[in-house]
Short mmCIF file of C-alpha atoms in Angstrom, two decimals:
data_model
loop_
_atom_site.label_atom_id
_atom_site.label_comp_id
_atom_site.label_asym_id
_atom_site.label_seq_id
_atom_site.Cartn_x
_atom_site.Cartn_y
_atom_site.Cartn_z
CA UNK A 259 -14.33 12.32 13.05
CA UNK A 260 -14.87 10.58 9.51
CA UNK A 261 -12.18 8.83 7.55
CA UNK A 262 -10.73 10.61 4.43
CA UNK A 263 -10.70 8.34 1.44
CA UNK A 264 -8.08 8.55 -1.16
CA UNK A 265 -8.12 6.89 -5.00
CA UNK A 266 -5.36 4.58 -6.34
CA UNK A 267 -5.69 3.77 -9.99
CA UNK A 268 -4.46 -0.08 -9.98
CA UNK A 269 -6.25 -0.40 -13.28
CA UNK A 270 -3.98 2.08 -14.83
CA UNK A 271 -0.68 1.11 -13.43
CA UNK A 272 0.65 -0.27 -16.68
CA UNK A 273 -0.48 2.69 -18.50
CA UNK A 274 0.81 5.20 -16.57
CA UNK A 275 4.19 3.48 -15.05
CA UNK A 276 4.89 0.87 -17.88
CA UNK A 277 3.88 1.69 -21.53
CA UNK A 278 3.80 5.45 -20.51
CA UNK A 279 0.51 5.41 -22.82
CA UNK A 280 -1.38 7.64 -20.01
CA UNK A 281 0.30 10.35 -17.80
CA UNK A 282 0.12 10.95 -13.99
CA UNK A 283 -1.73 14.10 -14.95
CA UNK A 284 -4.44 12.01 -17.34
CA UNK A 285 -5.09 10.09 -14.21
CA UNK A 286 -5.48 13.29 -12.18
CA UNK A 287 -7.94 14.75 -14.64
CA UNK A 288 -9.81 11.62 -14.73
CA UNK A 289 -10.06 11.37 -10.94
CA UNK A 290 -11.95 14.62 -10.64
CA UNK A 291 -15.22 12.37 -11.38
CA UNK A 292 -14.92 10.36 -8.14
CA UNK A 293 -15.73 11.33 -4.66
CA UNK A 294 -12.47 10.99 -3.00
CA UNK A 295 -10.61 13.29 -0.72
CA UNK A 296 -7.04 12.40 -2.05
CA UNK A 297 -5.20 10.59 -4.71
CA UNK A 298 -2.56 7.85 -3.62
CA UNK A 299 0.76 8.28 -5.62
CA UNK A 300 3.15 5.47 -7.01
CA UNK A 301 6.53 6.51 -7.65
CA UNK A 302 6.50 4.60 -10.76
CA UNK A 303 3.81 7.31 -12.17
CA UNK A 304 6.65 9.92 -12.14
CA UNK A 305 8.98 10.74 -15.34
CA UNK A 306 11.13 12.84 -13.12
CA UNK A 307 12.12 13.46 -9.51
CA UNK A 308 13.24 17.09 -10.13
CA UNK A 309 11.46 19.62 -7.65
CA UNK A 310 9.96 21.40 -10.60
CA UNK A 311 8.19 18.43 -12.04
CA UNK A 312 7.12 17.30 -8.52
CA UNK A 313 5.62 20.51 -7.99
CA UNK A 314 3.83 20.42 -11.20
CA UNK A 315 2.25 17.03 -10.08
CA UNK A 316 1.63 18.60 -6.68
CA UNK A 317 -0.21 21.59 -8.07
CA UNK A 318 -2.35 19.30 -10.61
CA UNK A 319 -3.20 17.37 -7.42
CA UNK A 320 -4.32 20.38 -5.37
CA UNK A 321 -5.85 22.03 -8.45
CA UNK A 322 -8.13 19.11 -8.65
CA UNK A 323 -9.36 19.47 -5.09
CA UNK A 324 -7.27 16.38 -3.66
CA UNK A 325 -4.48 16.01 -1.29
CA UNK A 326 -1.89 13.38 -1.60
CA UNK A 327 -1.88 11.13 1.57
CA UNK A 328 0.78 8.30 0.53
CA UNK A 329 3.26 7.73 -1.86
CA UNK A 330 3.62 3.71 -2.70
CA UNK A 331 7.55 2.71 -2.98
CA UNK A 332 8.79 -0.80 -3.37
CA UNK A 333 12.27 -0.83 -2.17
CA UNK A 334 14.06 -4.14 -2.67
CA UNK A 335 15.73 -4.37 0.90
CA UNK A 336 16.42 -8.18 0.43
CA UNK A 337 18.74 -8.11 -2.68
CA UNK A 338 21.42 -10.41 -2.29
CA UNK A 339 23.94 -7.78 -3.63
CA UNK A 340 24.99 -5.30 -0.92
CA UNK A 341 24.94 -2.39 -3.72
CA UNK A 342 21.61 -3.42 -4.66
CA UNK A 343 20.37 -3.02 -1.13
CA UNK A 344 22.46 0.21 -0.83
CA UNK A 345 20.72 1.65 -4.13
CA UNK A 346 17.27 0.70 -2.61
CA UNK A 347 18.09 2.89 0.52
CA UNK A 348 19.22 5.60 -1.68
CA UNK A 349 16.03 5.30 -3.88
CA UNK A 350 13.81 5.40 -0.81
CA UNK A 351 15.41 8.46 0.72
CA UNK A 352 14.52 10.21 -2.60
CA UNK A 353 11.07 8.91 -2.27
CA UNK A 354 10.88 10.39 1.35
CA UNK A 355 11.77 13.89 0.19
CA UNK A 356 9.08 13.40 -2.61
CA UNK A 357 6.40 12.47 -0.26
CA UNK A 358 7.00 15.60 1.86
CA UNK A 359 7.03 17.85 -1.11
CA UNK A 360 3.77 16.33 -2.31
CA UNK A 361 1.79 15.47 0.92
CA UNK A 362 3.33 17.49 3.69
CA UNK A 363 4.15 16.57 7.11
CA UNK A 364 2.97 13.16 8.44
CA UNK A 365 2.02 11.83 5.06
CA UNK A 366 2.78 8.05 4.59
CA UNK A 367 5.73 6.91 2.35
CA UNK A 368 5.35 3.16 1.79
CA UNK A 369 8.16 0.62 2.20
CA UNK A 370 8.26 -3.07 1.39
CA UNK A 371 10.45 -5.74 2.77
CA UNK A 372 11.88 -6.84 -0.79
CA UNK A 373 11.77 -9.99 -3.24
CA UNK A 374 11.64 -13.45 -1.77
CA UNK A 375 14.73 -14.48 -3.42
CA UNK A 376 15.11 -18.21 -3.51
CA UNK A 377 18.83 -18.07 -1.89
CA UNK A 378 17.88 -15.55 0.80
CA UNK A 379 16.85 -17.01 4.12
CA UNK A 380 14.47 -15.73 6.79
CA UNK A 381 17.00 -14.93 9.35
CA UNK A 382 19.45 -13.13 6.93
CA UNK A 383 16.39 -11.49 5.04
CA UNK A 384 14.81 -10.01 8.08
CA UNK A 385 18.17 -8.88 9.31
CA UNK A 386 18.67 -6.91 5.98
CA UNK A 387 15.34 -5.44 5.88
CA UNK A 388 15.59 -4.17 9.52
CA UNK A 389 19.03 -2.59 8.67
CA UNK A 390 17.76 -0.77 5.39
CA UNK A 391 14.60 0.51 7.27
CA UNK A 392 16.79 1.65 10.25
CA UNK A 393 18.91 3.56 7.70
CA UNK A 394 16.05 5.21 6.13
CA UNK A 395 14.33 5.92 9.41
CA UNK A 396 16.48 9.19 10.42
CA UNK A 397 15.60 10.87 6.89
CA UNK A 398 11.97 10.25 7.51
CA UNK A 399 12.18 11.69 11.10
CA UNK A 400 13.83 14.80 9.63
CA UNK A 401 11.29 15.45 6.98
CA UNK A 402 8.42 14.26 9.41
CA UNK A 403 7.19 11.53 6.99
CA UNK A 404 5.67 8.20 8.34
CA UNK A 405 6.91 4.91 6.70
CA UNK A 406 4.20 2.25 6.36
CA UNK A 407 5.29 -1.23 5.64
CA UNK A 408 2.50 -3.13 3.85
CA UNK A 409 1.54 -6.67 4.13
CA UNK A 410 2.04 -7.02 0.41
CA UNK A 411 1.86 -9.61 -2.35
CA UNK A 412 4.42 -8.60 -4.99
CA UNK A 413 5.05 -5.36 -6.98
CA UNK A 414 3.89 -5.65 -10.40
CA UNK A 415 7.56 -5.19 -11.66
CA UNK A 416 9.09 -7.52 -9.43
CA UNK A 417 10.46 -11.08 -10.32
CA UNK A 418 9.59 -12.57 -7.15
CA UNK A 419 6.57 -12.47 -4.39
CA UNK A 420 7.27 -10.26 -1.33
CA UNK A 421 9.56 -11.80 1.31
CA UNK A 422 7.45 -10.80 4.12
CA UNK A 423 4.40 -11.94 2.48
CA UNK A 424 3.43 -14.50 5.30
CA UNK A 425 1.78 -13.04 8.59
CA UNK A 426 4.49 -14.99 10.91
CA UNK A 427 7.30 -13.19 8.87
CA UNK A 428 5.59 -9.79 8.55
CA UNK A 429 4.92 -9.99 12.38
CA UNK A 430 8.79 -10.88 13.12
CA UNK A 431 9.93 -7.94 10.93
CA UNK A 432 7.52 -5.63 12.54
CA UNK A 433 8.42 -6.38 16.06
CA UNK A 434 12.08 -5.86 15.11
CA UNK A 435 11.49 -2.22 14.31
CA UNK A 436 10.34 -0.45 17.60
CA UNK A 437 9.73 3.30 16.24
CA UNK A 438 6.12 4.06 16.49
CA UNK A 439 6.08 7.81 15.49
CA UNK A 440 7.70 7.63 12.20
CA UNK A 441 6.92 3.69 11.10
CA UNK A 442 3.75 1.69 11.08
CA UNK A 443 1.93 -0.63 9.26
CA UNK A 444 0.08 0.01 5.72
CA UNK A 445 -2.56 -2.59 6.09
CA UNK A 446 -4.14 -4.23 3.02
CA UNK A 447 -6.84 -7.19 3.96
CA UNK A 448 -6.94 -8.23 0.37
CA UNK A 449 -3.37 -9.06 0.46
CA UNK A 450 -3.66 -11.18 3.57
CA UNK A 451 -6.03 -13.26 1.84
CA UNK A 452 -3.62 -13.46 -1.03
CA UNK A 453 -1.14 -14.48 1.52
CA UNK A 454 -3.38 -17.59 2.78
CA UNK A 455 -3.76 -15.80 5.96
CA UNK A 456 -7.01 -14.37 7.92
CA UNK A 457 -6.82 -10.54 7.24
CA UNK A 458 -9.10 -9.99 10.59
CA UNK A 459 -6.37 -12.23 12.36
CA UNK A 460 -3.54 -10.08 11.13
CA UNK A 461 -5.37 -6.67 11.74
CA UNK A 462 -5.74 -7.67 15.74
CA UNK A 463 -2.14 -8.39 15.56
CA UNK A 464 -1.15 -4.72 14.13
CA UNK A 465 -4.15 -2.66 14.70
CA UNK A 466 -2.07 -0.21 17.25
CA UNK A 467 0.46 0.27 14.42
CA UNK A 468 -1.92 0.91 11.63
CA UNK A 469 -0.91 4.27 9.67
CA UNK A 470 -2.82 3.86 6.49
CA UNK A 471 -5.02 1.28 4.70
CA UNK A 472 -5.79 -0.11 1.28
CA UNK A 473 -9.50 -1.05 0.71
CA UNK A 474 -9.88 -3.49 -2.20
CA UNK A 475 -11.72 -6.63 -2.39
CA UNK A 476 -11.71 -10.38 -3.91
CA UNK A 477 -13.97 -12.79 -4.84
CA UNK A 478 -13.79 -16.30 -6.02
CA UNK A 479 -14.78 -17.29 -9.50
CA UNK A 480 -17.71 -19.79 -9.53
CA UNK A 481 -16.61 -23.20 -8.33
CA UNK A 482 -13.59 -22.23 -7.00
CA UNK A 483 -12.63 -22.44 -3.11
CA UNK A 484 -9.68 -20.99 -1.37
CA UNK A 485 -8.40 -24.30 -0.29
CA UNK A 486 -8.50 -25.08 -4.08
CA UNK A 487 -6.32 -22.39 -4.90
CA UNK A 488 -3.89 -22.66 -1.93
CA UNK A 489 -0.29 -23.48 -2.95
CA UNK A 490 2.28 -25.66 -1.09
CA UNK A 491 3.71 -22.64 0.60
CA UNK A 492 0.11 -21.80 1.94
CA UNK A 493 -0.22 -18.57 -0.40
CA UNK A 494 -2.79 -18.06 -3.18
CA UNK A 495 -0.86 -15.86 -5.39
CA UNK A 496 -2.81 -13.91 -8.04
CA UNK A 497 -4.91 -16.52 -9.26
CA UNK A 498 -7.35 -16.01 -12.19
CA UNK A 499 -9.96 -17.64 -9.85
CA UNK A 500 -9.40 -14.93 -7.29
CA UNK A 501 -10.73 -11.78 -8.86
CA UNK A 502 -10.81 -8.25 -8.00
CA UNK A 503 -14.23 -6.72 -7.54
CA UNK A 504 -16.44 -3.71 -5.88
CA UNK A 505 -15.18 -3.27 -2.17
CA UNK A 506 -17.92 -4.58 0.01
CA UNK A 507 -18.97 -7.42 -2.11
CA UNK A 508 -16.21 -9.71 -1.90
CA UNK A 509 -14.22 -11.89 0.90
CA UNK A 510 -13.40 -8.90 3.09
CA UNK A 511 -15.51 -8.54 6.36
CA UNK A 512 -15.16 -4.70 6.44
CA UNK A 513 -17.81 -4.21 9.32
CA UNK A 514 -15.33 -6.21 11.23
CA UNK A 515 -12.28 -4.43 9.87
CA UNK A 516 -13.78 -0.82 10.60
CA UNK A 517 -14.95 -2.22 14.14
CA UNK A 518 -11.44 -3.10 14.93
CA UNK A 519 -9.84 0.12 13.56
CA UNK A 520 -12.33 2.33 15.25
CA UNK A 521 -11.47 0.33 18.72
CA UNK A 522 -8.23 1.76 18.28
CA UNK A 523 -8.76 5.17 17.36
CA UNK A 524 -7.38 4.92 13.87
CA UNK A 525 -7.25 8.39 12.23
CA UNK A 526 -5.31 7.48 8.94
CA UNK A 527 -6.55 7.52 5.41
CA UNK A 528 -8.21 4.57 3.54
CA UNK A 529 -7.23 4.43 0.09
CA UNK A 530 -9.32 2.59 -2.61
CA UNK A 531 -7.40 0.11 -4.66
CA UNK A 532 -9.82 -0.60 -7.30
CA UNK A 533 -11.15 0.05 -10.93
CA UNK A 534 -9.88 -3.16 -12.61
CA UNK A 535 -13.32 -2.98 -14.32
CA UNK A 536 -13.54 0.95 -14.84
CA UNK A 537 -14.25 4.00 -13.12
CA UNK A 538 -17.75 2.89 -12.39
CA UNK A 539 -16.55 0.24 -10.05
CA UNK A 540 -14.33 2.48 -8.13
CA UNK A 541 -17.01 5.07 -7.83
CA UNK A 542 -19.19 2.29 -6.25
CA UNK A 543 -16.32 1.08 -4.11
CA UNK A 544 -15.95 4.78 -2.72
CA UNK A 545 -19.77 5.11 -2.40
CA UNK A 546 -19.68 1.84 -0.13
CA UNK A 547 -16.72 3.28 2.05
CA UNK A 548 -18.38 6.26 2.49
CA UNK A 549 -21.32 4.58 4.03
CA UNK A 550 -19.47 2.26 6.09
CA UNK A 551 -16.65 4.46 7.39
CA UNK A 552 -19.58 7.04 8.31
CA UNK A 553 -20.89 3.94 10.42
CA UNK A 554 -17.86 3.38 12.54
CA UNK A 555 -16.06 7.15 12.67
CA UNK A 556 -19.21 9.30 12.84
CA UNK A 557 -19.27 13.09 12.55
CA UNK A 558 -16.75 15.61 11.99
CA UNK A 559 -15.31 17.24 8.51
CA UNK A 560 -14.21 15.09 6.12
#
């Protein structure tokens, strides 16, 4: 069957989750113009986690004709302070319940590893992240929610980049959590590029555990090269010379990506993470994804 597409308003994160000049309800109304099946949420969009408020959000999503396939959360499981890690676990537990209320059974609740604090070593960091994920997995099972760990760069409200940004750390962490029913990978090919890794090589390593996907793209400013942007740790970061653009027109090989996903019988959602230059570009990205997903996942209802 063909894959369902969701929209995520990366262009409006600061307005909705930062200065609150937009509300999540404003975004839902705007999204009616898009050819999407669902709207991915970010927990920072909400001004309350009370059931009544969350139900209002859910009613607005459904009233606009959408589903809610994934709630993006950014737990900081590498916090050097034990109380900080406990707060991150408690916060994630709350978000799992919100995910079930908005998205129903088998919706994805994103998790991250945490920040790359200078004083936290690799072995200790992985141990803490695994401990925290194992602490929230029973709640995910209880609610029948899937935790999706993303190969991420950096939450916009964090000080440090992602602890498991690089492929080798991410794969070591993934292998340490063996649950395959309520835990998997939230794959983002553009984040692999930002990490200085090959997104196709990463996907081949994790394809059988992918539960959701972000589809954005990056392209190089004129005269820039990936090698020229590479930092001493091998990452690229969010350089001004590595720009967002319409999905399918940048550095990612989406034919290879969807070919690998199809070979692994992928049935999750694809969420467009775009719109940095307006809704028109987001619409163009969605049109591209409709076409290429139909190529690799033909037939069936959307």
